[in-house]
Short mmCIF file of C-alpha atoms in Angstrom, two decimals:
data_model
loop_
_atom_site.label_atom_id
_atom_site.label_comp_id
_atom_site.label_asym_id
_atom_site.label_seq_id
_atom_site.Cartn_x
_atom_site.Cartn_y
_atom_site.Cartn_z
CA UNK B 1 2.59 40.46 13.27
CA UNK B 2 4.60 37.19 12.69
CA UNK B 3 7.42 37.01 15.12
CA UNK B 4 10.46 34.65 15.16
CA UNK B 5 12.65 33.86 18.03
CA UNK B 6 16.20 32.44 18.25
CA UNK B 7 16.89 29.57 20.62
CA UNK B 8 18.25 30.84 23.85
CA UNK B 9 21.26 29.25 25.53
CA UNK B 10 19.10 27.66 28.13
CA UNK B 11 16.85 26.23 25.54
CA UNK B 12 19.83 24.63 23.59
CA UNK B 13 21.33 23.28 26.72
CA UNK B 14 18.13 21.82 28.00
CA UNK B 15 16.89 20.32 24.74
CA UNK B 16 18.67 16.83 25.27
CA UNK B 17 17.04 16.45 28.67
CA UNK B 18 13.41 17.19 27.66
CA UNK B 19 11.08 14.76 29.35
CA UNK B 20 7.81 15.42 27.44
CA UNK B 21 8.62 16.48 23.76
CA UNK B 22 4.84 17.10 23.05
CA UNK B 23 5.19 20.22 25.33
CA UNK B 24 7.77 21.73 23.05
CA UNK B 25 5.81 21.36 19.79
CA UNK B 26 3.92 24.19 18.15
CA UNK B 27 0.52 23.01 19.01
CA UNK B 28 -1.56 22.50 22.09
CA UNK B 29 -3.54 19.23 22.27
CA UNK B 30 -7.09 19.82 23.08
CA UNK B 31 -7.18 16.69 25.23
CA UNK B 32 -5.12 18.57 27.75
CA UNK B 33 -7.91 21.00 28.56
CA UNK B 34 -10.29 20.56 31.47
CA UNK B 35 -13.84 19.43 30.30
CA UNK B 36 -15.19 22.74 31.47
CA UNK B 37 -12.87 24.70 29.26
CA UNK B 38 -13.53 22.47 26.30
CA UNK B 39 -17.23 23.50 26.59
CA UNK B 40 -16.19 27.15 26.76
CA UNK B 41 -13.92 26.77 23.78
CA UNK B 42 -16.56 25.01 21.78
CA UNK B 43 -18.97 27.82 22.39
CA UNK B 44 -16.69 30.18 20.50
CA UNK B 45 -16.24 28.06 17.45
CA UNK B 46 -19.61 29.62 16.30
CA UNK B 47 -20.30 33.26 16.07
CA UNK B 48 -21.24 34.59 19.57
CA UNK B 49 -22.79 37.96 20.14
CA UNK B 50 -22.96 37.57 24.05
CA UNK B 51 -20.78 35.15 25.75
CA UNK B 52 -23.27 35.07 28.64
CA UNK B 53 -25.73 33.41 26.41
CA UNK B 54 -23.27 30.75 25.34
CA UNK B 55 -21.49 29.82 28.49
CA UNK B 56 -23.11 28.85 31.91
CA UNK B 57 -22.19 31.02 34.87
CA UNK B 58 -20.69 27.96 36.67
CA UNK B 59 -18.12 27.44 33.96
CA UNK B 60 -17.05 31.03 33.56
CA UNK B 61 -17.21 32.63 36.94
CA UNK B 62 -17.24 36.41 37.30
CA UNK B 63 -15.35 37.11 40.40
CA UNK B 64 -15.73 40.85 40.12
CA UNK B 65 -16.10 43.29 37.36
CA UNK B 66 -13.22 42.65 34.98
CA UNK B 67 -11.90 39.51 36.74
CA UNK B 68 -12.98 36.09 35.68
CA UNK B 69 -11.91 32.50 36.55
CA UNK B 70 -12.41 29.08 35.00
CA UNK B 71 -11.06 25.56 35.03
CA UNK B 72 -8.50 25.26 32.12
CA UNK B 73 -6.11 22.34 32.41
CA UNK B 74 -6.85 18.78 33.32
CA UNK B 75 -4.84 16.42 35.56
CA UNK B 76 -2.98 14.91 32.69
CA UNK B 77 -1.47 18.23 31.49
CA UNK B 78 -0.73 19.51 35.03
CA UNK B 79 1.27 16.34 35.83
CA UNK B 80 3.16 16.62 32.63
CA UNK B 81 3.87 20.24 32.89
CA UNK B 82 4.82 20.15 36.61
CA UNK B 83 7.18 17.24 35.96
CA UNK B 84 8.87 19.06 33.14
CA UNK B 85 9.29 22.20 35.05
CA UNK B 86 10.65 20.34 38.18
CA UNK B 87 12.89 18.37 35.87
CA UNK B 88 14.31 21.50 34.35
CA UNK B 89 14.94 22.95 37.83
CA UNK B 90 17.02 19.78 38.67
CA UNK B 91 18.85 19.72 35.33
CA UNK B 92 19.58 23.43 35.38
CA UNK B 93 21.38 22.94 38.63
CA UNK B 94 23.42 19.76 37.53
CA UNK B 95 24.28 21.22 34.08
CA UNK B 96 24.72 24.80 35.12
CA UNK B 97 21.93 25.93 32.65
CA UNK B 98 21.39 29.73 33.08
CA UNK B 99 17.93 30.37 34.50
CA UNK B 100 16.29 33.67 33.71
CA UNK B 101 13.90 34.65 36.41
CA UNK B 102 10.32 35.84 35.74
CA UNK B 103 10.73 39.59 36.56
CA UNK B 104 12.31 41.99 38.96
CA UNK B 105 9.90 41.04 41.83
CA UNK B 106 10.28 37.19 41.69
CA UNK B 107 13.45 35.56 42.83
CA UNK B 108 12.30 32.04 42.02
CA UNK B 109 10.56 30.30 39.07
CA UNK B 110 11.61 30.57 35.39
CA UNK B 111 10.68 32.25 32.13
CA UNK B 112 9.18 29.28 30.21
CA UNK B 113 9.62 30.99 26.80
CA UNK B 114 13.42 30.87 27.48
CA UNK B 115 13.43 26.98 27.82
CA UNK B 116 11.56 26.05 24.60
CA UNK B 117 7.90 26.12 25.73
CA UNK B 118 7.00 29.36 23.82
CA UNK B 119 5.45 27.50 20.69
CA UNK B 120 3.18 25.44 22.82
CA UNK B 121 1.96 28.42 24.84
CA UNK B 122 1.54 30.49 21.68
CA UNK B 123 -0.65 27.70 20.29
CA UNK B 124 -2.77 27.72 23.42
CA UNK B 125 -2.96 31.55 23.44
CA UNK B 126 -4.07 31.83 19.78
CA UNK B 127 -6.38 28.77 19.62
CA UNK B 128 -8.07 28.81 23.00
CA UNK B 129 -7.30 31.85 25.15
CA UNK B 130 -7.70 34.64 22.68
CA UNK B 131 -11.22 33.69 21.43
CA UNK B 132 -12.40 33.90 25.06
CA UNK B 133 -10.36 37.02 25.98
CA UNK B 134 -11.69 39.06 23.02
CA UNK B 135 -15.29 38.67 24.22
CA UNK B 136 -14.38 39.61 28.03
CA UNK B 137 -12.06 42.45 26.96
CA UNK B 138 -12.92 43.54 23.42
CA UNK B 139 -10.54 46.42 23.32
CA UNK B 140 -7.47 45.14 25.15
CA UNK B 141 -7.84 41.62 23.62
CA UNK B 142 -8.85 42.75 20.04
CA UNK B 143 -5.71 40.66 19.10
CA UNK B 144 -2.86 38.90 20.78
CA UNK B 145 0.53 39.39 19.13
CA UNK B 146 3.01 38.11 21.69
CA UNK B 147 3.38 36.95 25.25
CA UNK B 148 5.80 36.89 28.19
CA UNK B 149 5.14 33.63 29.98
CA UNK B 150 6.81 32.39 33.26
CA UNK B 151 6.42 30.19 36.40
CA UNK B 152 6.33 31.90 39.83
CA UNK B 153 6.87 29.82 42.93
CA UNK B 154 6.15 30.69 46.57
CA UNK B 155 7.22 28.67 49.67
CA UNK B 156 8.81 29.19 53.01
CA UNK B 157 12.51 30.05 52.71
CA UNK B 158 11.85 31.58 49.30
CA UNK B 159 9.46 34.22 48.00
CA UNK B 160 6.46 34.23 50.26
CA UNK B 161 4.30 36.62 48.41
CA UNK B 162 4.46 39.51 45.79
CA UNK B 163 4.12 43.19 46.57
CA UNK B 164 1.19 45.12 44.99
CA UNK B 165 1.72 45.94 41.47
CA UNK B 166 0.39 46.17 37.97
CA UNK B 167 1.59 44.01 35.04
CA UNK B 168 3.39 44.84 31.78
CA UNK B 169 0.49 42.99 30.20
CA UNK B 170 -2.74 43.95 28.42
CA UNK B 171 -4.53 40.80 29.49
CA UNK B 172 -3.04 38.57 32.20
CA UNK B 173 -3.72 34.80 32.43
CA UNK B 174 -2.77 33.30 35.73
CA UNK B 175 -3.28 29.43 36.39
CA UNK B 176 -2.44 27.59 39.57
CA UNK B 177 -0.36 24.51 38.86
CA UNK B 178 -0.20 23.19 42.46
CA UNK B 179 0.72 21.94 44.95
CA UNK B 180 -0.54 21.71 48.60
CA UNK B 181 -0.62 25.13 50.32
CA UNK B 182 -2.47 27.40 52.68
CA UNK B 183 -2.66 31.21 52.30
CA UNK B 184 -1.16 32.67 49.12
CA UNK B 185 -4.38 34.36 48.05
CA UNK B 186 -4.48 37.02 45.31
CA UNK B 187 -5.92 40.41 46.28
CA UNK B 188 -7.26 42.75 43.71
CA UNK B 189 -7.57 46.48 44.01
CA UNK B 190 -8.54 49.28 41.47
CA UNK B 191 -7.35 50.06 37.95
CA UNK B 192 -4.13 51.98 37.56
CA UNK B 193 -4.78 55.72 37.74
CA UNK B 194 -8.31 55.43 38.89
CA UNK B 195 -9.55 57.24 42.02
CA UNK B 196 -9.93 53.84 43.68
CA UNK B 197 -6.60 52.49 42.47
CA UNK B 198 -5.55 51.57 46.00
CA UNK B 199 -8.97 50.48 47.31
CA UNK B 200 -9.50 46.66 47.95
CA UNK B 201 -12.09 45.10 45.69
CA UNK B 202 -11.73 41.26 46.01
CA UNK B 203 -9.51 38.48 47.32
CA UNK B 204 -9.22 35.30 45.15
CA UNK B 205 -8.36 31.88 46.50
CA UNK B 206 -6.32 29.79 44.11
CA UNK B 207 -7.61 26.32 43.02
CA UNK B 208 -5.20 23.95 41.13
CA UNK B 209 -5.94 23.90 37.43
CA UNK B 210 -8.19 26.89 37.66
CA UNK B 211 -7.10 30.12 35.92
CA UNK B 212 -7.95 33.76 36.55
CA UNK B 213 -8.07 36.38 33.75
CA UNK B 214 -7.89 40.04 34.26
CA UNK B 215 -6.41 43.28 32.79
CA UNK B 216 -2.65 43.91 33.54
CA UNK B 217 -3.45 47.52 34.60
CA UNK B 218 -5.49 46.33 37.68
CA UNK B 219 -3.35 46.58 40.86
CA UNK B 220 -3.05 43.23 42.57
CA UNK B 221 -0.64 41.23 44.69
CA UNK B 222 0.19 37.72 46.04
CA UNK B 223 -0.53 37.54 49.75
CA UNK B 224 2.05 35.60 51.80
CA UNK B 225 1.85 31.86 51.78
CA UNK B 226 1.37 30.32 55.15
CA UNK B 227 2.38 26.67 54.41
CA UNK B 228 3.30 24.34 51.50
CA UNK B 229 4.34 25.50 48.08
CA UNK B 230 2.40 27.17 45.26
CA UNK B 231 3.46 27.42 41.58
CA UNK B 232 1.61 29.27 38.89
CA UNK B 233 1.93 29.69 35.15
CA UNK B 234 1.39 33.34 34.13
CA UNK B 235 0.98 34.55 30.65
CA UNK B 236 1.27 38.26 30.00
CA UNK B 237 -0.65 38.75 26.73
CA UNK B 238 0.53 41.67 24.47
CA UNK B 239 -1.72 43.57 21.93
CA UNK B 240 0.60 45.77 19.97
CA UNK B 241 -2.20 47.70 18.09
CA UNK B 242 -3.75 48.56 21.51
CA UNK B 243 -0.36 49.60 22.89
CA UNK B 244 0.34 51.72 19.74
CA UNK B 245 -2.70 53.95 20.67
CA UNK B 246 -1.03 55.11 23.75
CA UNK B 247 -4.06 54.25 26.03
CA UNK B 248 -1.97 51.83 28.05
CA UNK B 249 0.99 53.99 28.68
CA UNK B 250 0.32 54.29 32.35
CA UNK B 251 1.65 57.86 32.33
CA UNK B 252 1.71 58.95 36.01
CA UNK B 253 0.99 62.53 35.15
CA UNK B 254 -1.78 62.32 32.58
CA UNK B 255 -3.41 59.08 33.48
CA UNK B 256 -3.91 59.47 37.24
CA UNK B 257 -7.05 60.77 39.08
CA UNK B 258 -7.07 62.29 42.56
CA UNK B 259 -7.41 59.27 45.06
CA UNK B 260 -10.72 58.99 46.71
CA UNK B 261 -9.50 58.19 50.06
CA UNK B 262 -7.05 56.47 52.45
CA UNK B 263 -5.79 53.42 50.85
CA UNK B 264 -6.86 49.88 51.93
CA UNK B 265 -3.95 48.38 53.91
CA UNK B 266 -3.84 45.24 51.74
CA UNK B 267 -3.56 47.37 48.56
CA UNK B 268 -0.35 49.28 49.75
CA UNK B 269 2.85 48.68 47.93
CA UNK B 270 6.22 49.02 49.67
CA UNK B 271 7.89 49.40 46.31
CA UNK B 272 5.56 52.07 44.70
CA UNK B 273 3.70 53.97 47.55
CA UNK B 274 5.05 57.09 49.22
CA UNK B 275 2.88 56.76 52.21
CA UNK B 276 3.49 53.00 52.83
CA UNK B 277 5.31 53.75 56.13
CA UNK B 278 2.40 55.84 57.50
CA UNK B 279 0.36 52.67 57.70
CA UNK B 280 2.80 49.73 57.67
CA UNK B 281 6.32 49.00 58.67
CA UNK B 282 8.70 48.26 55.71
CA UNK B 283 9.43 44.50 55.29
CA UNK B 284 13.13 43.60 55.99
CA UNK B 285 13.81 42.91 52.27
CA UNK B 286 12.42 46.42 51.34
CA UNK B 287 14.65 48.20 53.90
CA UNK B 288 17.70 46.87 51.90
CA UNK B 289 16.35 48.16 48.56
CA UNK B 290 16.98 51.57 47.09
CA UNK B 291 13.25 52.48 46.94
CA UNK B 292 11.87 55.02 44.57
CA UNK B 293 8.15 55.29 45.60
CA UNK B 294 5.96 57.59 43.30
CA UNK B 295 2.42 56.66 44.22
CA UNK B 296 0.26 58.76 44.40
CA UNK B 297 1.82 61.33 42.14
CA UNK B 298 2.08 64.79 43.39
CA UNK B 299 -1.31 66.69 43.13
CA UNK B 300 -3.28 63.37 43.09
CA UNK B 301 -3.18 62.72 46.86
CA UNK B 302 -6.24 61.92 48.75
CA UNK B 303 -7.71 64.47 51.30
CA UNK B 304 -5.55 64.36 54.54
CA UNK B 305 -2.59 62.71 52.86
CA UNK B 306 0.60 63.07 54.67
CA UNK B 307 4.04 61.43 54.80
CA UNK B 308 5.88 60.87 58.08
CA UNK B 309 9.25 62.44 58.08
#
């Protein structure tokens, strides 16, 4: 569907201060793509029955089943985009521009759709990201209708990491923007509701300019940063036709299998898991929250499950 969006207060207030007007246009310049992604993109300009025949493995890396990574943006784009975002942070403070944070779990960063970058990201999504995604995820990415796009930021004294979760996304695009950092890996577990939902599958190490693509319904979390600062652009891609079928409702009663065993420690969520404190001590921040853990749902517990009273 064709969607229209009104300018937000943040977008109107920031408009006079924009540093790179090209980033706010309704197109994405192909010259901003990494040469590897240009080759990937060019492969899909012709009908492709099997992406494996068209794209070398070293350009599109299969990290594990359902998780792929690739170089996507070049240094020119990264420099422009990072300068624009950092400029917005500075101007938002000096001009008291309201900053809408990415989601309930991130206290820093910004929703880039709210500051005028939606048209450019939509152009990237439709022209470059969707043709690849529909081959990797034919059902979930049969079409892309909208997106929720935002920056997350991790460093000492701010958010160190992100608790295990699933995304309100059909297909998630996550690209590292920089900068210098150690730690801050991304750990992947099973699919929501599957017997191995809370079993560790793979840990990904971010590389600047490289993106990772996965289904939003896969449990994952950002491991704590050890030093430096890491920023990422995340695009939650939404497929309204897919959602209308109800297959992505994440209903805890009808879409959850009995868990196959004790959860992997790295896959535990202090926000969602009823048995978190059996295996780990709650972080200080979590102790201050009104927690409403639900996982695993009653009747879906693994053999030997218990919760300390």
